[in-house]
Tab-separated table of C-alpha atoms in Angstrom:
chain	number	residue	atom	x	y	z
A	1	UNK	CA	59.739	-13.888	-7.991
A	2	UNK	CA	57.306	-16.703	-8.780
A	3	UNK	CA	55.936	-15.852	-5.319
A	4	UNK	CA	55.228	-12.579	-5.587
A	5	UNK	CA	53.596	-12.761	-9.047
A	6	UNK	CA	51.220	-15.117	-8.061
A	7	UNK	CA	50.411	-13.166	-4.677
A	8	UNK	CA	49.083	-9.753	-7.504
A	9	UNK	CA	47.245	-12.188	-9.473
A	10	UNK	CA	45.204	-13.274	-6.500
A	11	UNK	CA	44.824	-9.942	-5.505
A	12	UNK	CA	43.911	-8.044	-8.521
A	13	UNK	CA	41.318	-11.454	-9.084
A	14	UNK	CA	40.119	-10.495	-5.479
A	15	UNK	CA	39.581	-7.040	-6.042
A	16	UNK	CA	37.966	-6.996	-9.255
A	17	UNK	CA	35.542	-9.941	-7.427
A	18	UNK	CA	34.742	-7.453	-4.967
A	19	UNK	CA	34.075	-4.423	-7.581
A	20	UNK	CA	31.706	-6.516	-9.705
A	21	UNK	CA	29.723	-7.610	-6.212
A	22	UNK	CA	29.636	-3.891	-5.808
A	23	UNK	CA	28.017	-3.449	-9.252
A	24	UNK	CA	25.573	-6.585	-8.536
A	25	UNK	CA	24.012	-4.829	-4.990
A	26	UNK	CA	23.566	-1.943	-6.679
A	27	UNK	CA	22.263	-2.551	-9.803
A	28	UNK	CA	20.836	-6.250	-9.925
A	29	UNK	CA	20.242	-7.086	-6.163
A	30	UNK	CA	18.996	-4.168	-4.978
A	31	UNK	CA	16.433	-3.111	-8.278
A	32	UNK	CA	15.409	-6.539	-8.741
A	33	UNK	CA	15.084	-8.143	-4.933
A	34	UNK	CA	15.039	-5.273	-2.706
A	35	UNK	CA	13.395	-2.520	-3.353
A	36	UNK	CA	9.968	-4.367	-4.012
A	37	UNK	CA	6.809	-5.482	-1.935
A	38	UNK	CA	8.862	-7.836	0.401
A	39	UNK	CA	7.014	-11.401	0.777
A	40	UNK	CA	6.937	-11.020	4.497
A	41	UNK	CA	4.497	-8.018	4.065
A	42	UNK	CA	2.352	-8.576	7.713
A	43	UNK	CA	0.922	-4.677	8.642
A	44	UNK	CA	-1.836	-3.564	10.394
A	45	UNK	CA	-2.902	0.323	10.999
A	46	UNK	CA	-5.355	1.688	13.219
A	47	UNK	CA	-8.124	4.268	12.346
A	48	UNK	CA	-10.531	6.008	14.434
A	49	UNK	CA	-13.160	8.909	13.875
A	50	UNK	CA	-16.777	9.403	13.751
A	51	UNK	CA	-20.325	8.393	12.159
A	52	UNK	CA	-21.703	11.834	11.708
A	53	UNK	CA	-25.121	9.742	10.375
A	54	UNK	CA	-25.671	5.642	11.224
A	55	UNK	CA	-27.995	3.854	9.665
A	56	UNK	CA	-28.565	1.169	12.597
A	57	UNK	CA	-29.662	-2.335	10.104
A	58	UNK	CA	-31.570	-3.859	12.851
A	59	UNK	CA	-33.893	-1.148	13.482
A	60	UNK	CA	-34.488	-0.818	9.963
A	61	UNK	CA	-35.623	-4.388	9.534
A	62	UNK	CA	-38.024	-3.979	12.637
A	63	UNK	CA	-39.110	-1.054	10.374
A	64	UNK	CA	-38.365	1.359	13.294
A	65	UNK	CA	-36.965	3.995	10.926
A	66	UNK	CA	-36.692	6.503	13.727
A	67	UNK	CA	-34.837	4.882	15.977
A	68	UNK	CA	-32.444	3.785	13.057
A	69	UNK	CA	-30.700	7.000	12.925
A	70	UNK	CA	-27.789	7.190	15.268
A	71	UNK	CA	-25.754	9.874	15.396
A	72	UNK	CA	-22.070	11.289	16.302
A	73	UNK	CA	-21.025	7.211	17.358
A	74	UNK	CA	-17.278	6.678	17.782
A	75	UNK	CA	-16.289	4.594	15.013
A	76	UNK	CA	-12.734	2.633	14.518
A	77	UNK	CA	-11.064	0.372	11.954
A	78	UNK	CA	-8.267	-2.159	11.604
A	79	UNK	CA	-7.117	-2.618	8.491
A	80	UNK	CA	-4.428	-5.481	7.983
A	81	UNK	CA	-2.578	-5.571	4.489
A	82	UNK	CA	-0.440	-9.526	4.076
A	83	UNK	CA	1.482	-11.082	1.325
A	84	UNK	CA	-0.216	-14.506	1.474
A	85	UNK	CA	1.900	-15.742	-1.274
A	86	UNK	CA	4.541	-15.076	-4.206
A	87	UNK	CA	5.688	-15.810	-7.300
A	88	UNK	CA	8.851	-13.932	-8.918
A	89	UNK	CA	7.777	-10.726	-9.097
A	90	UNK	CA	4.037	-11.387	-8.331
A	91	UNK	CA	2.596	-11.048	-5.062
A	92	UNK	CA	-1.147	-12.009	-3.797
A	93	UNK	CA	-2.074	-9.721	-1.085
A	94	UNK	CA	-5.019	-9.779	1.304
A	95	UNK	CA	-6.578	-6.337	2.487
A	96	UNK	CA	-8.656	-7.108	5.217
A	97	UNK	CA	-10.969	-4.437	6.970
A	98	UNK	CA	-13.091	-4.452	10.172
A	99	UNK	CA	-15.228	-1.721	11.664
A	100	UNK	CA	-16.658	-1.033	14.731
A	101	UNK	CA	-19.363	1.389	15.838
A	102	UNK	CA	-18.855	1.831	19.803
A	103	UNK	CA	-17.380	-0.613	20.419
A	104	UNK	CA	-20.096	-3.000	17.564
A	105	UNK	CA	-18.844	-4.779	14.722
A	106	UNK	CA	-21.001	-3.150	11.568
A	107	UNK	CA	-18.820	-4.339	8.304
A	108	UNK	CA	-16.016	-6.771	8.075
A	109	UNK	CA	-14.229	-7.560	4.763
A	110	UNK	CA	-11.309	-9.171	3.100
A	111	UNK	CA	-10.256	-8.503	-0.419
A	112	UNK	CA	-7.684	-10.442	-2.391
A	113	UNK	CA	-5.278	-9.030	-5.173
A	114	UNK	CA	-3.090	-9.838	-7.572
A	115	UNK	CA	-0.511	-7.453	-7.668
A	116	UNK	CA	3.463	-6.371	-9.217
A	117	UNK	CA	5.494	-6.351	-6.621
A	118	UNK	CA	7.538	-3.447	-7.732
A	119	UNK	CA	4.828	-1.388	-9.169
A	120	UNK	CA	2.108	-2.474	-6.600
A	121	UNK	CA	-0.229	-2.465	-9.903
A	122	UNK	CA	-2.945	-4.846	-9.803
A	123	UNK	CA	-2.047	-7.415	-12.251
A	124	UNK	CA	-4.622	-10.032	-14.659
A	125	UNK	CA	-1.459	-12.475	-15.422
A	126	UNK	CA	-1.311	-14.347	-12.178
A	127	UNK	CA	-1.182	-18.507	-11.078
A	128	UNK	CA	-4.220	-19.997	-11.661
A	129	UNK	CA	-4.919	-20.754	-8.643
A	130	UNK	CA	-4.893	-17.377	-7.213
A	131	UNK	CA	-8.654	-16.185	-6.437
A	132	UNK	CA	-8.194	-12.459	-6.474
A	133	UNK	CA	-10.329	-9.441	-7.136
A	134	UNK	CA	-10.138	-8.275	-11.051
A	135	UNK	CA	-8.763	-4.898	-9.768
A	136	UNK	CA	-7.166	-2.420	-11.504
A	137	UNK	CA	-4.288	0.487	-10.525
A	138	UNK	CA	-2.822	0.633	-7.080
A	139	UNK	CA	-4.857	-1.446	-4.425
A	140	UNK	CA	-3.048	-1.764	-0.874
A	141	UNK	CA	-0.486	0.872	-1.028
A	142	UNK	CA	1.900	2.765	-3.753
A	143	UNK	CA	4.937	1.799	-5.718
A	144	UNK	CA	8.438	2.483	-4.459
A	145	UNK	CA	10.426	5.764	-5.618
A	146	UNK	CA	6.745	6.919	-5.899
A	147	UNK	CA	6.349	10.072	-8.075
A	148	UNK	CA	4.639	13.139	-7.792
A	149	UNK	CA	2.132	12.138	-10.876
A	150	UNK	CA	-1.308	10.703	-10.566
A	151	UNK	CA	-1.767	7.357	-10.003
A	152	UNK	CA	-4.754	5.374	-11.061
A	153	UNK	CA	-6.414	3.743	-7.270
A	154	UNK	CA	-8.538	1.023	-6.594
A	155	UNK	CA	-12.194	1.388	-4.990
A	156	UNK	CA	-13.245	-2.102	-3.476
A	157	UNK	CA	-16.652	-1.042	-2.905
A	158	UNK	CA	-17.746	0.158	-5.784
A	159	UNK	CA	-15.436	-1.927	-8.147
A	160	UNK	CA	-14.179	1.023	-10.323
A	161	UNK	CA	-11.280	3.411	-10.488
A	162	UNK	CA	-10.023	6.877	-9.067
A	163	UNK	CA	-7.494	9.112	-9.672
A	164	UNK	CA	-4.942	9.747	-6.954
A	165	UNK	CA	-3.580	13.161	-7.668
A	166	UNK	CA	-0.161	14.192	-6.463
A	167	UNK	CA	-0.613	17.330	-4.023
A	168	UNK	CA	2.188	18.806	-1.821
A	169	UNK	CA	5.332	17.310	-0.140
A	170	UNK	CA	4.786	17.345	3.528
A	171	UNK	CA	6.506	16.180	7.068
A	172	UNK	CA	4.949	13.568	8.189
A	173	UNK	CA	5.895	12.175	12.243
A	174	UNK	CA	9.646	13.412	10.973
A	175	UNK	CA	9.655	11.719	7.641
A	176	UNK	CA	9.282	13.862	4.068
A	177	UNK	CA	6.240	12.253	2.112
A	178	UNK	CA	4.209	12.576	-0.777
A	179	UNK	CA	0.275	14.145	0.204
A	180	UNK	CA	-1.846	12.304	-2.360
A	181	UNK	CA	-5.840	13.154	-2.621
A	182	UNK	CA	-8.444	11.244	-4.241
A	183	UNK	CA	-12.076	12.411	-4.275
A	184	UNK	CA	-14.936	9.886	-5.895
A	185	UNK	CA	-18.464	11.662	-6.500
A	186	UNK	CA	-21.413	9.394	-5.710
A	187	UNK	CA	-21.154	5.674	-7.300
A	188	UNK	CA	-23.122	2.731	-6.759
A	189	UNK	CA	-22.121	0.542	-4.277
A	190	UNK	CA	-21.334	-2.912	-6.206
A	191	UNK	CA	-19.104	-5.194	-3.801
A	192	UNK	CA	-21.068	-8.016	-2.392
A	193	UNK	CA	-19.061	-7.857	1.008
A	194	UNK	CA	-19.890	-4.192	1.715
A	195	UNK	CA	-23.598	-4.628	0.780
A	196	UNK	CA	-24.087	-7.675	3.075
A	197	UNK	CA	-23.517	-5.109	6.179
A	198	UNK	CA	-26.372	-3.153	4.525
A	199	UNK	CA	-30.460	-4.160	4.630
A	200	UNK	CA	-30.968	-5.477	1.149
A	201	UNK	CA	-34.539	-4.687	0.855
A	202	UNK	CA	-37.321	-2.465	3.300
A	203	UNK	CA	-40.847	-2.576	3.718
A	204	UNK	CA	-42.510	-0.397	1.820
A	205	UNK	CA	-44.278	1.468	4.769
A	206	UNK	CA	-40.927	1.854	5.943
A	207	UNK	CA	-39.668	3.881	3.134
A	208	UNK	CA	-42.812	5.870	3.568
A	209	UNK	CA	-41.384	7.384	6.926
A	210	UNK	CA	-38.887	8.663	4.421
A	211	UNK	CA	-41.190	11.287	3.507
A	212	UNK	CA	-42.475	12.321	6.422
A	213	UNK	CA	-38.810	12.761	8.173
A	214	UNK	CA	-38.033	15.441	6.384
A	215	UNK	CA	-35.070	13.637	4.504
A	216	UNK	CA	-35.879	14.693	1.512
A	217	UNK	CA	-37.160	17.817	-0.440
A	218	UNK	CA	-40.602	19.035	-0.609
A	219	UNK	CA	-40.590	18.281	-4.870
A	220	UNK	CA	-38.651	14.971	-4.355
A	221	UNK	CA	-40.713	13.690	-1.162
A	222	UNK	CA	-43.886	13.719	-3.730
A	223	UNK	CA	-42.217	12.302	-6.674
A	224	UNK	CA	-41.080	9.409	-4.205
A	225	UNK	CA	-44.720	9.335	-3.011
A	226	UNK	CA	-45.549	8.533	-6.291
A	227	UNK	CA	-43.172	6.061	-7.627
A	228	UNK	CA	-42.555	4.035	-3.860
A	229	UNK	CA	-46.269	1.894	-5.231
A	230	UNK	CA	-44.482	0.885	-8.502
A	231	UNK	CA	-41.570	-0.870	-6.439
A	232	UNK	CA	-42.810	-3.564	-4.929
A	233	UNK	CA	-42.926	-5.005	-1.329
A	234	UNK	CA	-40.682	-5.383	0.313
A	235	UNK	CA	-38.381	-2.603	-1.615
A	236	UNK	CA	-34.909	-3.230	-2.790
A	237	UNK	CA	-32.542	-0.717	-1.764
A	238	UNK	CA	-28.990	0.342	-3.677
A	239	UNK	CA	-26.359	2.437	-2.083
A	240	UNK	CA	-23.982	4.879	-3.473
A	241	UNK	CA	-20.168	5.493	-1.934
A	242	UNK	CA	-19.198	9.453	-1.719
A	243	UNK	CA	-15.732	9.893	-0.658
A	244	UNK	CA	-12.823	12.519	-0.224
A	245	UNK	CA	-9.242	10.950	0.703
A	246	UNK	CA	-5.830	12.099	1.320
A	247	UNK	CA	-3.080	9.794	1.850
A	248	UNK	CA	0.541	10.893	3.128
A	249	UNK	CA	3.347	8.502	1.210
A	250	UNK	CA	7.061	7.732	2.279
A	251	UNK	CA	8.150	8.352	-1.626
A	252	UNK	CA	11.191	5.982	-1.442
A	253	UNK	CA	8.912	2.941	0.161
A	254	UNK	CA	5.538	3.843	-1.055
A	255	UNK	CA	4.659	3.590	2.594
A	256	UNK	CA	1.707	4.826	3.623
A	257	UNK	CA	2.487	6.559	6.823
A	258	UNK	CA	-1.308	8.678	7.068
A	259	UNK	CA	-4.706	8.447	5.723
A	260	UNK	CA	-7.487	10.755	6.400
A	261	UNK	CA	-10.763	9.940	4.359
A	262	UNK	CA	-14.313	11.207	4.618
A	263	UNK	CA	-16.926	9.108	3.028
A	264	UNK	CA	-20.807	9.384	3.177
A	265	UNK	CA	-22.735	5.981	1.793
A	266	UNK	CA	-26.406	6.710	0.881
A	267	UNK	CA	-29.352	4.008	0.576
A	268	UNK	CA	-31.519	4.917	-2.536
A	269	UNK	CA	-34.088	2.958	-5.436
A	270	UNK	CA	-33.793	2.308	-8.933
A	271	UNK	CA	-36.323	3.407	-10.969
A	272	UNK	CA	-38.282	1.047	-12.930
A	273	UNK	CA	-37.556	1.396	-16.615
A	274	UNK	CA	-34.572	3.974	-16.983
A	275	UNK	CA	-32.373	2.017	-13.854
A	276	UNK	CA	-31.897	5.919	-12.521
A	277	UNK	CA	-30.857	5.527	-8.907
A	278	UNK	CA	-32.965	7.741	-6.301
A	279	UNK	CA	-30.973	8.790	-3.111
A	280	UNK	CA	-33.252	8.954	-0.066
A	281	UNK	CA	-31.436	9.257	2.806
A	282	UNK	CA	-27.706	8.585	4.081
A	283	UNK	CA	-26.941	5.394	5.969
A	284	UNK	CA	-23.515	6.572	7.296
A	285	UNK	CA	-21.705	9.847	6.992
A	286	UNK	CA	-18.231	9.080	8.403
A	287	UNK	CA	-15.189	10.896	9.123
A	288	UNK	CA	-11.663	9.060	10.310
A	289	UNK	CA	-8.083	9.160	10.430
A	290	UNK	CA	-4.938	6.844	11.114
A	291	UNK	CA	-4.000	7.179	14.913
A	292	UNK	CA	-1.267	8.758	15.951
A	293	UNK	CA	0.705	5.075	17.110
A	294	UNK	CA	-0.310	3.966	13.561
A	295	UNK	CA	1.528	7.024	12.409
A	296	UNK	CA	4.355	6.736	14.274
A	297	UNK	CA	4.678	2.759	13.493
A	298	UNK	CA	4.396	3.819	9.604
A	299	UNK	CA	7.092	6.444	10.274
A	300	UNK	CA	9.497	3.971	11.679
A	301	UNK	CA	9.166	1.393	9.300
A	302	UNK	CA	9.554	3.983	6.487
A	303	UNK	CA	12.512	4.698	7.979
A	304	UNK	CA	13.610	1.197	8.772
A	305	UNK	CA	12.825	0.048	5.110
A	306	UNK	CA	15.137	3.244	3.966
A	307	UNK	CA	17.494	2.089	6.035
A	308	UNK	CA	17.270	-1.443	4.220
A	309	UNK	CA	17.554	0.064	1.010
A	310	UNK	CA	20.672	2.016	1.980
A	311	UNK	CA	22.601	-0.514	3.019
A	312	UNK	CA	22.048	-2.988	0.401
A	313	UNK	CA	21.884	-0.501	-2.590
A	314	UNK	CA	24.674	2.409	-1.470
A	315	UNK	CA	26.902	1.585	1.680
A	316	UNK	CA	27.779	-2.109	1.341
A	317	UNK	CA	28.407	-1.449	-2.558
A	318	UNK	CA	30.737	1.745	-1.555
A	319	UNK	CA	32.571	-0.495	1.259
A	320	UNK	CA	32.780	-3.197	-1.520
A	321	UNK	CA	34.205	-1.217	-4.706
A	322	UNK	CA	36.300	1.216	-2.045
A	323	UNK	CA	37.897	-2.369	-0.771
A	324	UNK	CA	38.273	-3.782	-4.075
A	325	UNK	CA	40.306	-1.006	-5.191
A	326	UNK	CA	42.694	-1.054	-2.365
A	327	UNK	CA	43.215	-4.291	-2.797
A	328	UNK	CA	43.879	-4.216	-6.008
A	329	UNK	CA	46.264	-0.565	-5.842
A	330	UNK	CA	48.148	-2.688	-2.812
A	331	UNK	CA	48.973	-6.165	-5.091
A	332	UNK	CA	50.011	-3.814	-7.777
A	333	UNK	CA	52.890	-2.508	-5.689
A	334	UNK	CA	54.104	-5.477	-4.845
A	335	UNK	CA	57.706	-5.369	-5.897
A	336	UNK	CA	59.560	-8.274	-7.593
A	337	UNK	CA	62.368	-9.645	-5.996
A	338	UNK	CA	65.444	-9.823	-7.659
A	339	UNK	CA	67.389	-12.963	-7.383
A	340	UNK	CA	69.742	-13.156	-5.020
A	341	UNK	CA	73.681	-12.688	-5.996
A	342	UNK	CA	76.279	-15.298	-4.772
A	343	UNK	CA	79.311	-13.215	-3.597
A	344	UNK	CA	82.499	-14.165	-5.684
A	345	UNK	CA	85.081	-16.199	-3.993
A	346	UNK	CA	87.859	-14.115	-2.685
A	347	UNK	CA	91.030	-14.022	-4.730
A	348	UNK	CA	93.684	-16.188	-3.695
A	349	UNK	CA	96.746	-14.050	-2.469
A	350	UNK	CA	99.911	-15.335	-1.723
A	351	UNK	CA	101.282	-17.014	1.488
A	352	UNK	CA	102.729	-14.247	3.760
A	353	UNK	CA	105.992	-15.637	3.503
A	354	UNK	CA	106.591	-16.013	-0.097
């Protein structure tokens, strides 16, 4: 009897053990150190597309403004997102960028961020010895169980904000995702790794041929005409980002499986006094997409991080709590054993020939 009681104890001990791991995968393991940006974060996408308009630096320095002007060049870029390092629930990422223009490097960069690993938010309360960008909103990618809302979205280049606004649900290379857009009217150009690709300063016969190209309006040509003596020599240029996004999310990830974007960059002046910016012409009117591999690679690791999730947060928790209560129905029905009886002595009966 001892026995037996002992052998439920264990069991219902064992099965209540395995109920409350259920609860902990689901609800503590799986919130908490799953579904967030994973520390091992190593992905790089391909993009490829074309420079409608290329402002070629070199030829602008030799002040052959003519020959500057490239156009329809086959452009690509890798883009590389890494958690370098984290702390709890604080990751700092690296973005890193490179384009080429057939087949010639024309911008490299590499920003750092701070960022919640859960809500992929850029983040000010970070170690001290992280050197980050002072970002705000969603930098390298969205948050999981993304939601169709508008986000707030970084812009390295110009160092300000733009709203990412929730579109349509779309199939995506057999995934269901979230089609984001983002559109950002002209801004100036601010980041001091973007503007080292682009000639700081021209000539001022150089801006000149500006005129006489035909890049700019009859009325604007002669009010250039007449400010380009008050600007010095050589000039200093400023540059303004234009640019219309869309962006195709895995909503239980926050992958981002596509990206189309469309950007134009113009070179410009500021005018003495009132600071007013002057567009003159563009220096790159670009057009590009993720490849189709990339695609397909952000497709399967969508999938594969569901797939994660699912097992972790659902499937192991079900097997757990479904095999915790069998074990515990199963030492429940075991019986007690009653002790057993000692047969009585058989009565003594008389000798057969009494």
């Amino acid at each position: 009897m001892r026995t037996n009681t002992v052998l439920r104890g264990i069991g219902v001990v064992l099965g209540l053990a395995l109920i409350a791991g259920a609860f902990v995968l689901a609800y503590v393991i799986t919130p908490d150190y799953v579904k967030r940006l994973p520390d091992d974060t190593d992905v790089t996408r391909s993009y490829t597309g074309t420079f409608k308009t290329l402002i070629d630096a070199q030829e602008v320095a030799k002040g052959n403004l003519a020959a500057a002007i490239k156009r329809d060049v086959p452009m690509a870029v890798e883009r590389t997102v890494k958690t370098e390092k984290t702390s709890g629930d604080k990751a700092l990422v690296s973005d890193s960028r490179s384009t080429t223009a057939a087949g010639n490097p024309v911008e490299k960069t590499d920003w750092k961020y701070a960022v919640d690993r859960k809500t992929l938010e850029a983040i000010a309360d970070h170690p001290a010895d992280w050197e980050v960008v002072d970002a705000q909103g969603l930098t390298v990618s969205w948050p999981l169980d993304a939601k169709k809302k508008t986000y707030t979205g970084w812009r390295p280049e110009t160092q300000t904000t733009t709203p990412l606004t929730y579109a349509r649900t779309e199939s995506k290379s057999g995934v269901s995702t979230y089609v984001y857009e983002a559109k950002l009217p002209p801004t100036r150009i601010t980041d001091s790794q973007v503007l080292a690709s682009l000639p700081p300063a021209v000539p001022q016969s150089t801006l000149a041929l500006v005129a006489r190209l035909g890049t700019l309006p009859p009325e604007a040509a002669q009010q250039f005409a007449a400010l380009l003596p008050t600007l010095g020599d050589p000039v200093p240029l400023a540059y303004t980002l234009e640019s219309s996004d869309t962006f195709w999310i895995h909503a239980e990830t926050g992958i981002v499986v596509d990206t189309q974007r469309t950007q134009k960059r113009v070179a410009g002046v500021i005018t003495p006094g009132t600071g007013a910016f002057v567009p003159l012409l563009p220096v790159s009117d670009v057009s590009y997409q993720q490849t189709p591999k990339s695609v397909e690679d952000a497709a399967d690791d969508a999938e594969d991080a569901h797939d994660g999730i699912m097992l972790v947060g659902t499937i192991l928790p079900i097997v757990l709590g479904v095999v915790g209560a069998l074990v515990i129905a199963a030492s429940l029905l075991i019986r007690r054993r009653r002790p057993r009886e000692t047969p009585a002595p058989p009565a003594n009966t008389p000798p057969a020939n009494a």
